[in-house]
Structures are given as C-alpha cells and as structure tokens.
C-alpha cells in the first residue's frame, strides 16, 4: 500500500479546491448547514452548484467518457468526496447521484433509461432520493412492505417510506418495492416524485433545518419502463449499488477538525494542560488517524479491483468509535459549546448522535465482520 | 411510617391529575409553567410542598425519614417533577434560615409558599465551570448599595424567576475562596438581561444572566460581607440527598419501560432480549442501578442517624450521571430508527421519559446541574481516599 | 434497611478480633498466604486454629445450640466471615464447613450421619473438600459424568473432579455423582478421602503454594449410608447448599485495603496528585462502597427470610467490577509492586485474575440477573 | 521485492527448526537461552540477523522496505522472537554509529555479530517510571574514570548481558534534561549486582541492576559529557517501527487461534461463536487489530519515504498495548476454567502463545518495555494536537 499522492492527484485536488473557493458564496458556512444535512436551502443550492462543477469537469470525472466523465479511478471519486465533505458537502443530495445512482444505472438500465436519466445527473440538474427504509422494517430491506402490483403494462404502488432525506425537493425516487410474497421478491422502480399519488410529510429533524421525511404512495401508477433491471432483481441491484458506497463518508476529516475546535476552546480557557483532557484527546486523534488509514486501504483495494472483504466495515467501526469518543469528550469538557456556544460543534454533535448511538449500526457492522470477515458461522 | 406512606399514596390517588402526562406531552413552555404552578398549589394545599420547612414558616416539619417516604412515593406515582420551584423550596429557605436576617425570612418565605415568588441561582460562570470559587462577577459597595457587573450561566429557569441567589466577588484582592459575598438580587430591574440557553433538545431549561450596573440594597446581603463562600455551603447541602433519591427511584421505574422495549425487533433479526449482548447490557445497567440505590439508601440512612456523609454525595452523583447517560443510550439504541424522530417531550417528566433521543440529549444537563464529574471525582479522591488536593497548575475546570 | 450495628454485634465483632489477636502467630502474614488460598500450610494451620476458635464459642455461633452453636442469626455468620476475610481467612477450608456443609447436613442428613460428621465440624477438626467441577463440564453441574453405580447396598464410583481446592489435605469429600442418565439424576455422596481408589494429583496454581488439584475415583466402593438424602436428590441439595453461600465472600474489605496500599505507594512517590490517578481511584472506592452496601442488603434480606431474588448476583457483579478496575489500576500505576515490590498487592492480583477474567463468572451472573431478576424470557 | 520475500520464505522453510515450539514449550531458562543463541547464529549465517546494519560492519544493508518484508515473514512463519539480542542488534549499533567513536565501533560491533557480546539497557529507574529525564543514578568523573552509583530497573535480560547502555547524571545542578551522560558499562566487574525481577508468570524477563562505586573508563563515554539525552534519542528511535510491525503481524496470526477457540462451549450452554456478545467482542478486537495494522503500515510507509512520523509511534504503542491486554483477556475468558491452569510456557514465543493465563499476565510487561501509556498519551497530545507540555506539578509518572 502506498499512501503518497501522485502529482496528478495533487493537481486534481487543487483544482477542486480552486473551484470551491470560486463557487461557494461568502456566507456559505453561516447560511447553509455546514455539515450537509439535507436542509432545503442546501438542496436548492446544489442545483446551482453542481452544474457549475460539471462545467469545470469536476462533477463526474471518475465516470466513463461516454457519460460525461474522464474515466478517472476510484481515488478521484474519493478525493472529490474528501474535499466536498471538508467543504460541507455543497453537492447536497447529488453526492448520491454521482457515487452510486449513476453507476448503478450504467450497469442495470436500458439504453432508453440511460439516455433519460444520466445526462441530468452528469449535468448536476436532477435531485434523487432513496426510497429504501420503511416504518417498522428497521434496516432489514427484505422486510419491506411497499407493494408494486403488476397490472398489464403498469405497476400500481402502495405503501410508505421513511427517513427519505431530500424527498421534499427531489425530482426522482430510486424506489424499492415488493413484487411478490417471497423474501427477496423485490424490484427497483424509478419513480418521478411528481407522479399522482406521491406525497411527502416532514417532521423537524435533530439538525438545523433538517427534516425527517415520510413518503406515501397511494395507488401510484407507473409504466413498466420505470422498472430498473428485471422484476425481482431489486436485491441484487441494491447490493451492487451499496458496494459503490462501501468506503462510506470520510468521517475523519470533520472529526479531526471538530476535535481541533474543541481543543482550541480548551486552550483558550487554560484547560489544555489537564492530563485527562490530554489523554482523551490524544486517543481520539489516534482513532481518527486509524480510520483514515483504513479508509485509504479500502479505496486502494477498490482501485486494484481486489475481492470484497470486511475492511470497509472495519473502517466504519473505527470511525464510529472515534466519533462516539469525540462526542463524549465534547459533552464532558465543552458543554457550553453544545448549547449555543459554538454552532459548528453543536451541529456536529446533533448530526452524529444518530450515527453513533441509534439504529443498531454498530452491531450490524460487527455482525457482518463476525460472519464474513471471521467466517464465524451462526449456530 | 407505613401510616404516613399510606396517607401520601391516598393523597396522590386523589390529587395527581390522571391525565397529566397526556396533557404535558408536547406541551408548550407556557402550558408547562402553568401546570407547574398548579401542581405546586395542589401539593401546598395538601401540605406536601414544603415537607422539610419548619412549621413556624408554614412547612410540614416532617422528619427526614418521612421526607424520604414522600419523595419515594412521588417518584413511584410518576408525579411531575417540580423543577420550577426547586431553588425556591430548597436553596432559598436553607440559606435564609441558616444565615439570613429575620426581615429577609419574613419578606420571602411566606411569599414563596404563596406561589408568588420563584427564585433562581446565580452561581456558575462561563469558563469557570463548577469551580465556583474562581467567579469573576463583581459587586462593589457604594454607600448603602452594591453595584453588580458580570455574567452567570447555567441558571435553571431564571427566565421565570423574580429573585436570584447571587454569589459575587466583593474583595478582588482576597484569596479565591475569600472575598465572595452572597446576595438576594431582584431580577426585575434595569441592567439585568436574561438569555435562555437553547439546548439541543429544543428546550431552554437554563439561562445566562448578564448584570450591567445592577443595584442591590445592602440589606439584601446574606451573612457577612466576604463570607459568601461559607453561606453557600448551606445552600449546596440543603436537599441532603432527596433529589438523588427521587431520581434513582424514577430510574428504577423507567427501567421497566426499558425492559419492555427490549421486546422490540432488532434490525438484524430477533428481539433484543434474545440477543446475548443486549441481555447482558440490560442486566449490567440493572446491576448498576441497584448498586446506586444501595448507595443512596445507605447515605440517607446515615443522614437520618445524624452521621456525616463524607464523599458519598459526590460518589453518588458521578455514579448517577454515568448511569443516566448509559441508560438513555441503551434506550436510544434499542429504539432503532424510530428513536431518531424528535417525538413530543413530556414537560416536567424528568430524565427518562421514554422519548429516548430527547432523554439522551438531555442527560448531559444533569451533569451540569449536579456539578461536573471532574469536580466530583476530586472530592471523592480527597474525602474518601485521603488524597491531597491537587496542585493548582493541574486543576481541571469542573 | 438499617445499617447500624447493634451493641451486641459490636461486642461480638470485638470478641472475634480479640481471639484473632491472641491466636494468630506473629509470622501469620508472612508465613501463611495472606489471602487464604488453600496452601498446605494454611490448611494445616486451620486444624490448630479452628478448635481454638471453637473453644471460645466463635466457630459455629450461628448454628443451633443442639450442634454446638448459640443460635445466632445470619448477621453473626456474616460478621465472622468479614473478620476472618480481613485477617486472611485463618479458618482455611473450614469456612465451607461452617457456612454450608454443616447446615446442609443438618437439613438432609440422617441422624446417624449428623452424629458422625457434625461434631467434627463444630469442633474444627475435619477438613472437607467439594467434589463438584469436572474436566470439560465447565460450571454446568448437570453435565457431570462421574458415575456412582448402585451395586447391592453399595455404590461404585468412577470418574474425576477438578479444581478441588484442599483435596490434598482433606478428610472428606462432598461428592456429586451421576446415578442415572437423566440430566438431573445426580446424588450426593459423603466420601472419606482415605477410601481405596481415591487419588489426588496437583499442579502448581497461580498463587504462592496454591495447588490446582484433580481427584480421581477408580472403582471406589462406599456403603449406601454414604449417601446424603435420596438418590437423585443431589440437585436439590446443592441448590440449597449454594443458597447458604449467596452473599459470597465479602471482597470489598480486601479490595479497599489493597487500594489503600496502592495509594500509599503512589503518595510516597509523589504521584497522588495526578488527576487520572485520583479519578480512577475515586471511582474504584465508590464501586467497593456500592458492593458493601449491596452485600449488607443481601444479608439483611436473609435475616428477614425474604424470598430469594437476584440482589446477591447484583452484589457480586458490582464487586467483580470493582475488583477488575482495581487490578487494571494496579497494572497501570504500580507495576513495580506486582513484580516483587509488594507481596500483598501481587498476591491479591494473582488471586483475583481468575475471579475477574476467566470462567465466564461474569456472564453467568449477568445471565442469571437477566433471566430471574428482569424476567426476560429466552426466545 | 517479491523476489526477496520468496528468498526469505525459502530460507525459513530450510532453516527454521520445525519442532522449535515443541522444544521450547516449558523449556528451562538455560534451554531458552541456548536456543536463542542457536537461532541467532542461524539467522546470522543466513545473512538475516543484522538486515539494517551497513555492509561495512557486517550487516546486510537491506533497504527499509526489505527489512519490513523480513519481519513480516519472520512473524508469519512463527519464528522465535530474538528477544535476547534486541538491544545488541538495534540500540547499540544505532547509538555507536551515530555518536560513538570509531574505536568503540570496532571494539563492539564485530563482537556482537560474532554472538559473543550481549547488551542490555540501563535507562529506567525505580519511582521514575518512564520519565527517563528524572533519573538519579550518578556518574562522577575522577581523573580518567567515572564512578557510578545508583540503581536501574526493568532492564530486559540484563542477567545474560556483558555490556550495558547506561544513562547517568553527570551534572546534578543542570536542568533535568541536561547533565545526563551516556556510557558503555562493563557489567562483569565488582560493584555491579543484577537481580532478576520475578514476574507473575514465573519468568524473569527483567532485572534490577545496582551500581556500587562501579568504574567506567572515560573512553567509554558515548558522545559529549552531559549530552546523553540527545544521544539517547538515536537509541530510542533505532528500530523505527519494525518491532511493532512484527508484533502486530504475530497478533494477526494469533487471532486465528482465538477464533478457533471461539468454538469452545460456554459454561452457560452453546458455543462462544453462537453468543451474540462474544461474536461482537471478537469482531471488535478484529476491527481494532486491523486499524492498528493500517496505522503501522501507514507509518512504515512514511519512514520508507523518509518523511517524519510525529506522534505516530506513540499512538501505535498505546493502541497496541491496550489491544494486547484485551486480546489476551478475551482468550482467557473463552478458555474457561481450563485456562486457569498454568500450562507450560512457550519460551521466545512472544505475547500470544495461546497459553492465555500466561499471556494475560505477561501483557503488562509490554507496557513497561514500550514506555507507559501515560507518557505515550502525553507525547500524542503534544505532537498530534499541539497541546502544551503539561505543568510540572501535575506530571504523571510514566
């Protein structure tokens, strides 16, 4: 494994940074959610920002030339992701477009579907949302209940989806629906959000201007050409799609930045010489460094087309550990900052509470490692 | 003692509004405050609002043992926590009875019982944490008044209070613990600015208070000038473990809720109670909770017998705050995705309302309210282990 | 719950202390294992010590008068246990005699058996060992394989037992053997160790002069009157016997003492003002205090004949937590003491490694709490 | 690089005694030492014992990248750890090559390679822990000699060594980091007493060394007088991560043993791998191990490229020592009652021999050898976070 960046990669990173300096408004960090959490304003901003990025050849550079890219490798996708994450993800929801929705369409869509959807993604003009989670189904996709009933050459969709980030503003939904009773009889449908019978309700989320959306499908009628791949192929498509995401969001950049802010605060208060502060902060920094090293390893393996393993899960666990430790550190040593004292720290805390504590994410990752990585059979 | 317990239970059955949780779920701040007043009046009329006050000042003059019974029963009945009146009912009378003048007592104690006067506390300051003694708010004597300038933070419910128990520095040249005085400050006057601290839960339980040339008549000094630190000790020890008793009993009841939720399905198949890891985590939380209850019971027993309690209150606070955090985190974890929704909050419902995201975020406010764990651990090290007070250079902020 | 000691209890405690001052030799702490870990020397010492304690009416005071006691309550048994533990358990193996072997015989033995065995216990002259654990059976008693075959009016015993503390020096074995194929067809036999066919092998244990014994039974022949209770009643007898032990050994006394020694050392080195040392030590002290409070609660419940619950398990878990924290503290802050620097700290560490880390003790206690205390059914 | 890896593998297949683990299991100290010598000679004859030494001194002069390959392969082949020669092969040459005189080099380096000279290190002192700079052993100049008095502790294998790399104070009046000098001390002379430290595992890996008017000729001073602290830096950074690489690779291999043991029955029924709690614990240990390997690989890569490594060695040491402890504790836990038996020890087998009780007890010796975690955490705080060096009053011992 080589961790040095090539000159071409450094140049590419610098081009991205230059574009960010040029394209982000002066009030970007104040006006828009600094950590990309699906506020309406940020989604709208992406409609302006992404086309400009595309014009500069930086939105989908890792895509094949046929679809507007430069055929760059996974490192280029990753460098883009790092820089965007550090900048507060001005691509908004469109990071999904370029990371996995586009590539999945390239693999499974008909020529007509590709012509219809890929240019909008490559130009940065379409907002997609992901219709996976359902009330009561937890994160077990196989348990979903939204139904797509085949009636002649159409599907009739009934059901609802939750935690659908960006749904309030999305143009299209990448929807998973059940087309049979079997555990895996699941099909992907590409549904325009403007279709009759689709409605969205929103609850305020934990983050500033963030929303927890629920999407209802009531007798929604779509033509058969809205289907991606074959009927019943949904499971395979989603597995493939998620594999594009396996490096996950590079959490370490923001984590290290936030730790630095907290330490600056403690220094200013004259508390940085407290051995407990030092010991805890030191270990958190170490954990983020380990997460960074692991993430690079995962990208490297992807670039080399190595067979899939659990390193991505290991990277996530390591990053999650670091995030949880950092949050406990913030609560214990800088409580003022979390209550209006520092907007960036507070926002970071809000965003990461779900990541660190809820939803069984942690257990799921560990169980995946135990099963696939360690080959421990279940009894 | 059984008789007293029975009478409390009977009174609660008759007087605790059966639908209060329904009414307070997602209630507005105004509705919450109104209901706090209503519950205050109900308790007062029942003779339970000031169980520890001497009879001559309108209290019930209950023995400490009976006070324990009362708080156990309030917790077990799931009664609202009377958070709005905590300072008024505990800190103010304890301070005035021990160090106040008779005029001060006569002016304020009846007014508190009438429900007209709400008090808050002005102790903590920004960047000083719980190391109260390093406070910088100044009170300068000018004739028969003091002029106050400075800032306080983490003052509970100050936005609803009329009076503030204020610690301010009157002799900047004196050593840290000297030169501090203790005042009654009227908040309804020019120069006082109260700014609610918007918490992550959306609520604003705490305020910052700013003082800009605020006047205090000299008669509002409690105790001698520069003797505020001594006076404050009476304030801080006034509730003698009853709060923590109430909180642990509430947690014990909430634990059953947690167990019931362990019947939920996990995202990886099966229920939490069938998952060895989660079963043990629950049992571990239970063991810690029972250990805490034993410690509390032990301490209260010593208070009843008039023995000194040493480091125990600090031990118990650290224990409780760490347990509260892990308790609510486990609830959040077993709540799955649904727990991410910010559900309506049960106003006045305490720390384990079953709205786990709220409870988890709110748990840190206990740490602030109770004095940071760093400070508590130092007290433990000193009192329980006889370790020397640490060198100033390394003193953590508390 | 009242935690004050009555004057009578204080007097009783003082009588025990006086007896200890008088009876323990000057070199007790140096020559004999300070923490009662089954050294040969300590077992032999108990043959001298226990009769002297018995003479003073302090060995079995909580027993009924009929068998040499004073009919004292569980608090008296407990106070005796506390004082003996603090003194390094000079009763050696005979703590088992007075705590549960005697009481179990009173309940289940025939009049002849009582006459035969109880006086030796009450006078402090008999050493018993406990033949429960077997190789490969873990701590699951129902899985044991040592067989007692009924042949006419005799039993023929074949099998082996491990972890049989004191077996090298014991007179009698309280043996569990299988008398049928069923999961609970288990019977208790009282077997003299001098019986033909009983042999003991020993391995050095982790502690100074401690031994890990294995006891082999090869065609051991005992008369039917060696049986305690009915055939197949073994499970019920053992459950009853273990209930006498449910307060467990009061670990907190020694733990607090050891913490004190470590702190004295750190003070001497000028390291007691390190905030990390202070924080960790403070919390360990708190945990031991909690364990003490819980243990008292359990004894109180026994005195009041309250129905059994899981408080004893809770007390054990709390004490184990404290012990493990204390051991980590010793390793991190006083490593010199564990390598010849302080015999008492080192011995404490050795003794408690198994308690804290091995054998699934911790998980078993938690699982018992989950099952019985919380009523969580298994799926 | 593959070619070099292949040749190492081939050599190991031909030269590593297939039965060495059998022979060293429960071996006596004398047998262990004899086998260490034998393995040293085999490696030397193969050209692998001093891969990092310059060719002019008889080393292989391998690139750092090839050294990495060598240590990976030694670990993966389960070769014995050459613990007896660690100081001789790393610290002594690094120190002499950087700061020694040519005469010192000529006298000692060939003797080390011949196998005749074993060295130990005299750095740590009692009650000073890893805060080396506060050492109190004195060396007083008298004419052309120094007279040494004092005591060292935690010196690995000093009982077998002929020479000691000694740090001693030559100017007591100077500030802590100044006034220290660095010497070559001949241990075979009157006034030197070596006392093995009997560890809980029964072994005696470490010694105390006492100096009572011990003489050192002035020519044995390394570097300038009072400049010992600077010289010591060369010693401490000499192996540049190769040890930790070897140790993490060994742990990776031992992890498979741990997984295999997870097939054992639990005392509560079923196997450990079917218990959700233990499955996750295993996965968590695995995740930490992989994170550590990524950190090590990352650091070595920077060393290869000639970049500076900042706090990384300290980060890695803390990570490793905490993981080693948890790793062996999990092995012990899953070993059940049987793990309580003190089984024979695999001499020279490293930290994870599968004899879990031994391994668990032995794990703390790494902490001592590697510098305490307290000290490491401080280095991390300073170098990685830019936190100021802590105030002396609060300095933990290391």
mmCIF file with all atom_site columns, C-alpha atoms in Angstrom, chain B residues 252 255 259 262-263 271 273-276 278-284 286-288 290-295 297-298 301 304-305 312 315 318-319 322 377-382 384-391 394 396, chain C residues 1-4 259 263 267 272-275 277-283 285-294 296-297 310-311 313-314 317-318 321 362-367 369-371 373-374 376-379:
data_model
loop_
_atom_site.group_PDB
_atom_site.id
_atom_site.type_symbol
_atom_site.label_atom_id
_atom_site.label_alt_id
_atom_site.label_comp_id
_atom_site.label_asym_id
_atom_site.label_entity_id
_atom_site.label_seq_id
_atom_site.pdbx_PDB_ins_code
_atom_site.Cartn_x
_atom_site.Cartn_y
_atom_site.Cartn_z
_atom_site.occupancy
_atom_site.B_iso_or_equiv
_atom_site.pdbx_formal_charge
_atom_site.auth_seq_id
_atom_site.auth_comp_id
_atom_site.auth_asym_id
_atom_site.auth_atom_id
_atom_site.pdbx_PDB_model_num
ATOM 1   C CA . UNK B 1 252 ? -35.934 2.234   38.712 1.00 0.00 ? 252 UNK B CA 1
ATOM 2   C CA . UNK B 1 255 ? -36.137 0.531   33.899 1.00 0.00 ? 255 UNK B CA 1
ATOM 3   C CA . UNK B 1 259 ? -37.165 -3.953  29.647 1.00 0.00 ? 259 UNK B CA 1
ATOM 4   C CA . UNK B 1 262 ? -36.291 -4.970  24.796 1.00 0.00 ? 262 UNK B CA 1
ATOM 5   C CA . UNK B 1 263 ? -39.085 -6.952  23.185 1.00 0.00 ? 263 UNK B CA 1
ATOM 6   C CA . UNK B 1 271 ? -35.647 -9.454  19.587 1.00 0.00 ? 271 UNK B CA 1
ATOM 7   C CA . UNK B 1 273 ? -33.950 -9.812  24.719 1.00 0.00 ? 273 UNK B CA 1
ATOM 8   C CA . UNK B 1 274 ? -32.888 -12.834 22.676 1.00 0.00 ? 274 UNK B CA 1
ATOM 9   C CA . UNK B 1 275 ? -29.559 -11.220 21.856 1.00 0.00 ? 275 UNK B CA 1
ATOM 10  C CA . UNK B 1 276 ? -26.972 -12.259 24.454 1.00 0.00 ? 276 UNK B CA 1
ATOM 11  C CA . UNK B 1 278 ? -28.196 -6.833  24.819 1.00 0.00 ? 278 UNK B CA 1
ATOM 12  C CA . UNK B 1 279 ? -29.496 -9.111  27.575 1.00 0.00 ? 279 UNK B CA 1
ATOM 13  C CA . UNK B 1 280 ? -26.225 -8.678  29.415 1.00 0.00 ? 280 UNK B CA 1
ATOM 14  C CA . UNK B 1 281 ? -26.178 -4.968  28.789 1.00 0.00 ? 281 UNK B CA 1
ATOM 15  C CA . UNK B 1 282 ? -29.621 -4.708  30.359 1.00 0.00 ? 282 UNK B CA 1
ATOM 16  C CA . UNK B 1 283 ? -28.558 -6.823  33.314 1.00 0.00 ? 283 UNK B CA 1
ATOM 17  C CA . UNK B 1 284 ? -25.474 -4.703  33.718 1.00 0.00 ? 284 UNK B CA 1
ATOM 18  C CA . UNK B 1 286 ? -29.804 -3.080  36.284 1.00 0.00 ? 286 UNK B CA 1
ATOM 19  C CA . UNK B 1 287 ? -26.883 -4.089  38.484 1.00 0.00 ? 287 UNK B CA 1
ATOM 20  C CA . UNK B 1 288 ? -25.502 -0.564  38.399 1.00 0.00 ? 288 UNK B CA 1
ATOM 21  C CA . UNK B 1 290 ? -29.319 -1.393  42.181 1.00 0.00 ? 290 UNK B CA 1
ATOM 22  C CA . UNK B 1 291 ? -25.818 -0.567  43.357 1.00 0.00 ? 291 UNK B CA 1
ATOM 23  C CA . UNK B 1 292 ? -26.719 3.105   43.121 1.00 0.00 ? 292 UNK B CA 1
ATOM 24  C CA . UNK B 1 293 ? -29.914 2.600   45.072 1.00 0.00 ? 293 UNK B CA 1
ATOM 25  C CA . UNK B 1 294 ? -27.990 0.787   47.779 1.00 0.00 ? 294 UNK B CA 1
ATOM 26  C CA . UNK B 1 295 ? -25.536 3.680   47.996 1.00 0.00 ? 295 UNK B CA 1
ATOM 27  C CA . UNK B 1 297 ? -30.226 4.253   50.795 1.00 0.00 ? 297 UNK B CA 1
ATOM 28  C CA . UNK B 1 298 ? -27.053 3.892   52.789 1.00 0.00 ? 298 UNK B CA 1
ATOM 29  C CA . UNK B 1 301 ? -29.747 6.226   56.474 1.00 0.00 ? 301 UNK B CA 1
ATOM 30  C CA . UNK B 1 304 ? -31.315 10.128  59.335 1.00 0.00 ? 304 UNK B CA 1
ATOM 31  C CA . UNK B 1 305 ? -28.977 8.989   62.095 1.00 0.00 ? 305 UNK B CA 1
ATOM 32  C CA . UNK B 1 312 ? -20.851 9.863   49.442 1.00 0.00 ? 312 UNK B CA 1
ATOM 33  C CA . UNK B 1 315 ? -19.747 9.291   44.645 1.00 0.00 ? 315 UNK B CA 1
ATOM 34  C CA . UNK B 1 318 ? -20.809 10.516  39.484 1.00 0.00 ? 318 UNK B CA 1
ATOM 35  C CA . UNK B 1 319 ? -22.458 7.115   39.576 1.00 0.00 ? 319 UNK B CA 1
ATOM 36  C CA . UNK B 1 322 ? -22.705 7.992   34.158 1.00 0.00 ? 322 UNK B CA 1
ATOM 37  C CA . UNK B 1 377 ? -14.120 12.843  41.356 1.00 0.00 ? 377 UNK B CA 1
ATOM 38  C CA . UNK B 1 378 ? -11.729 15.210  43.013 1.00 0.00 ? 378 UNK B CA 1
ATOM 39  C CA . UNK B 1 379 ? -13.961 15.475  46.046 1.00 0.00 ? 379 UNK B CA 1
ATOM 40  C CA . UNK B 1 380 ? -14.088 11.671  46.190 1.00 0.00 ? 380 UNK B CA 1
ATOM 41  C CA . UNK B 1 381 ? -10.333 11.399  45.933 1.00 0.00 ? 381 UNK B CA 1
ATOM 42  C CA . UNK B 1 382 ? -9.895  13.884  48.752 1.00 0.00 ? 382 UNK B CA 1
ATOM 43  C CA . UNK B 1 384 ? -12.734 9.028   50.587 1.00 0.00 ? 384 UNK B CA 1
ATOM 44  C CA . UNK B 1 385 ? -9.115  8.279   49.786 1.00 0.00 ? 385 UNK B CA 1
ATOM 45  C CA . UNK B 1 386 ? -7.357  10.993  51.704 1.00 0.00 ? 386 UNK B CA 1
ATOM 46  C CA . UNK B 1 387 ? -5.559  12.119  48.582 1.00 0.00 ? 387 UNK B CA 1
ATOM 47  C CA . UNK B 1 388 ? -4.140  15.624  48.808 1.00 0.00 ? 388 UNK B CA 1
ATOM 48  C CA . UNK B 1 389 ? -5.862  18.429  46.987 1.00 0.00 ? 389 UNK B CA 1
ATOM 49  C CA . UNK B 1 390 ? -4.245  18.627  43.626 1.00 0.00 ? 390 UNK B CA 1
ATOM 50  C CA . UNK B 1 391 ? -1.727  21.248  42.684 1.00 0.00 ? 391 UNK B CA 1
ATOM 51  C CA . UNK B 1 394 ? -3.159  20.933  37.032 1.00 0.00 ? 394 UNK B CA 1
ATOM 52  C CA . UNK B 1 396 ? -9.175  20.685  35.785 1.00 0.00 ? 396 UNK B CA 1
ATOM 53  C CA . UNK C 2 1   ? -32.821 -1.143  55.872 1.00 0.00 ? 1   UNK C CA 1
ATOM 54  C CA . UNK C 2 2   ? -30.757 -0.137  58.854 1.00 0.00 ? 2   UNK C CA 1
ATOM 55  C CA . UNK C 2 3   ? -27.018 -0.233  58.546 1.00 0.00 ? 3   UNK C CA 1
ATOM 56  C CA . UNK C 2 4   ? -26.107 0.498   62.121 1.00 0.00 ? 4   UNK C CA 1
ATOM 57  C CA . UNK C 2 259 ? -6.490  0.187   47.028 1.00 0.00 ? 259 UNK C CA 1
ATOM 58  C CA . UNK C 2 263 ? -2.437  4.796   47.091 1.00 0.00 ? 263 UNK C CA 1
ATOM 59  C CA . UNK C 2 267 ? 1.646   9.118   47.656 1.00 0.00 ? 267 UNK C CA 1
ATOM 60  C CA . UNK C 2 272 ? -1.122  11.060  44.139 1.00 0.00 ? 272 UNK C CA 1
ATOM 61  C CA . UNK C 2 273 ? -1.929  14.466  42.699 1.00 0.00 ? 273 UNK C CA 1
ATOM 62  C CA . UNK C 2 274 ? -2.155  13.078  39.174 1.00 0.00 ? 274 UNK C CA 1
ATOM 63  C CA . UNK C 2 275 ? -5.791  13.714  38.190 1.00 0.00 ? 275 UNK C CA 1
ATOM 64  C CA . UNK C 2 277 ? -4.878  8.501   39.391 1.00 0.00 ? 277 UNK C CA 1
ATOM 65  C CA . UNK C 2 278 ? -7.354  10.416  41.515 1.00 0.00 ? 278 UNK C CA 1
ATOM 66  C CA . UNK C 2 279 ? -10.268 9.928   39.164 1.00 0.00 ? 279 UNK C CA 1
ATOM 67  C CA . UNK C 2 280 ? -9.704  6.218   38.744 1.00 0.00 ? 280 UNK C CA 1
ATOM 68  C CA . UNK C 2 281 ? -9.059  5.571   42.427 1.00 0.00 ? 281 UNK C CA 1
ATOM 69  C CA . UNK C 2 282 ? -12.126 7.565   43.405 1.00 0.00 ? 282 UNK C CA 1
ATOM 70  C CA . UNK C 2 283 ? -14.404 5.529   41.212 1.00 0.00 ? 283 UNK C CA 1
ATOM 71  C CA . UNK C 2 285 ? -13.573 3.279   46.018 1.00 0.00 ? 285 UNK C CA 1
ATOM 72  C CA . UNK C 2 286 ? -17.139 4.133   45.054 1.00 0.00 ? 286 UNK C CA 1
ATOM 73  C CA . UNK C 2 287 ? -17.670 0.742   43.474 1.00 0.00 ? 287 UNK C CA 1
ATOM 74  C CA . UNK C 2 288 ? -16.446 -1.075  46.544 1.00 0.00 ? 288 UNK C CA 1
ATOM 75  C CA . UNK C 2 289 ? -18.737 1.045   48.701 1.00 0.00 ? 289 UNK C CA 1
ATOM 76  C CA . UNK C 2 290 ? -21.652 0.076   46.496 1.00 0.00 ? 290 UNK C CA 1
ATOM 77  C CA . UNK C 2 291 ? -20.682 -3.577  46.749 1.00 0.00 ? 291 UNK C CA 1
ATOM 78  C CA . UNK C 2 292 ? -20.580 -3.295  50.522 1.00 0.00 ? 292 UNK C CA 1
ATOM 79  C CA . UNK C 2 293 ? -23.993 -1.649  50.661 1.00 0.00 ? 293 UNK C CA 1
ATOM 80  C CA . UNK C 2 294 ? -25.456 -4.364  48.434 1.00 0.00 ? 294 UNK C CA 1
ATOM 81  C CA . UNK C 2 296 ? -25.382 -5.805  53.624 1.00 0.00 ? 296 UNK C CA 1
ATOM 82  C CA . UNK C 2 297 ? -28.722 -5.614  51.887 1.00 0.00 ? 297 UNK C CA 1
ATOM 83  C CA . UNK C 2 310 ? -31.073 -11.532 42.302 1.00 0.00 ? 310 UNK C CA 1
ATOM 84  C CA . UNK C 2 311 ? -29.633 -8.978  44.706 1.00 0.00 ? 311 UNK C CA 1
ATOM 85  C CA . UNK C 2 313 ? -25.915 -11.565 41.851 1.00 0.00 ? 313 UNK C CA 1
ATOM 86  C CA . UNK C 2 314 ? -26.042 -7.795  41.658 1.00 0.00 ? 314 UNK C CA 1
ATOM 87  C CA . UNK C 2 317 ? -21.292 -8.153  39.715 1.00 0.00 ? 317 UNK C CA 1
ATOM 88  C CA . UNK C 2 318 ? -20.656 -4.872  41.485 1.00 0.00 ? 318 UNK C CA 1
ATOM 89  C CA . UNK C 2 321 ? -16.468 -4.726  38.501 1.00 0.00 ? 321 UNK C CA 1
ATOM 90  C CA . UNK C 2 362 ? -19.323 -12.512 34.917 1.00 0.00 ? 362 UNK C CA 1
ATOM 91  C CA . UNK C 2 363 ? -21.542 -13.621 32.053 1.00 0.00 ? 363 UNK C CA 1
ATOM 92  C CA . UNK C 2 364 ? -23.200 -16.250 34.214 1.00 0.00 ? 364 UNK C CA 1
ATOM 93  C CA . UNK C 2 365 ? -24.124 -13.684 36.840 1.00 0.00 ? 365 UNK C CA 1
ATOM 94  C CA . UNK C 2 366 ? -25.484 -11.273 34.228 1.00 0.00 ? 366 UNK C CA 1
ATOM 95  C CA . UNK C 2 367 ? -27.473 -14.013 32.546 1.00 0.00 ? 367 UNK C CA 1
ATOM 96  C CA . UNK C 2 369 ? -29.980 -11.419 36.516 1.00 0.00 ? 369 UNK C CA 1
ATOM 97  C CA . UNK C 2 370 ? -31.498 -11.113 33.053 1.00 0.00 ? 370 UNK C CA 1
ATOM 98  C CA . UNK C 2 371 ? -33.438 -14.324 33.452 1.00 0.00 ? 371 UNK C CA 1
ATOM 99  C CA . UNK C 2 373 ? -34.321 -10.602 38.033 1.00 0.00 ? 373 UNK C CA 1
ATOM 100 C CA . UNK C 2 374 ? -35.626 -8.958  34.900 1.00 0.00 ? 374 UNK C CA 1
ATOM 101 C CA . UNK C 2 376 ? -36.522 -11.658 30.301 1.00 0.00 ? 376 UNK C CA 1
ATOM 102 C CA . UNK C 2 377 ? -37.532 -14.907 28.696 1.00 0.00 ? 377 UNK C CA 1
ATOM 103 C CA . UNK C 2 378 ? -35.167 -16.579 26.280 1.00 0.00 ? 378 UNK C CA 1
ATOM 104 C CA . UNK C 2 379 ? -36.501 -16.590 22.714 1.00 0.00 ? 379 UNK C CA 1
#
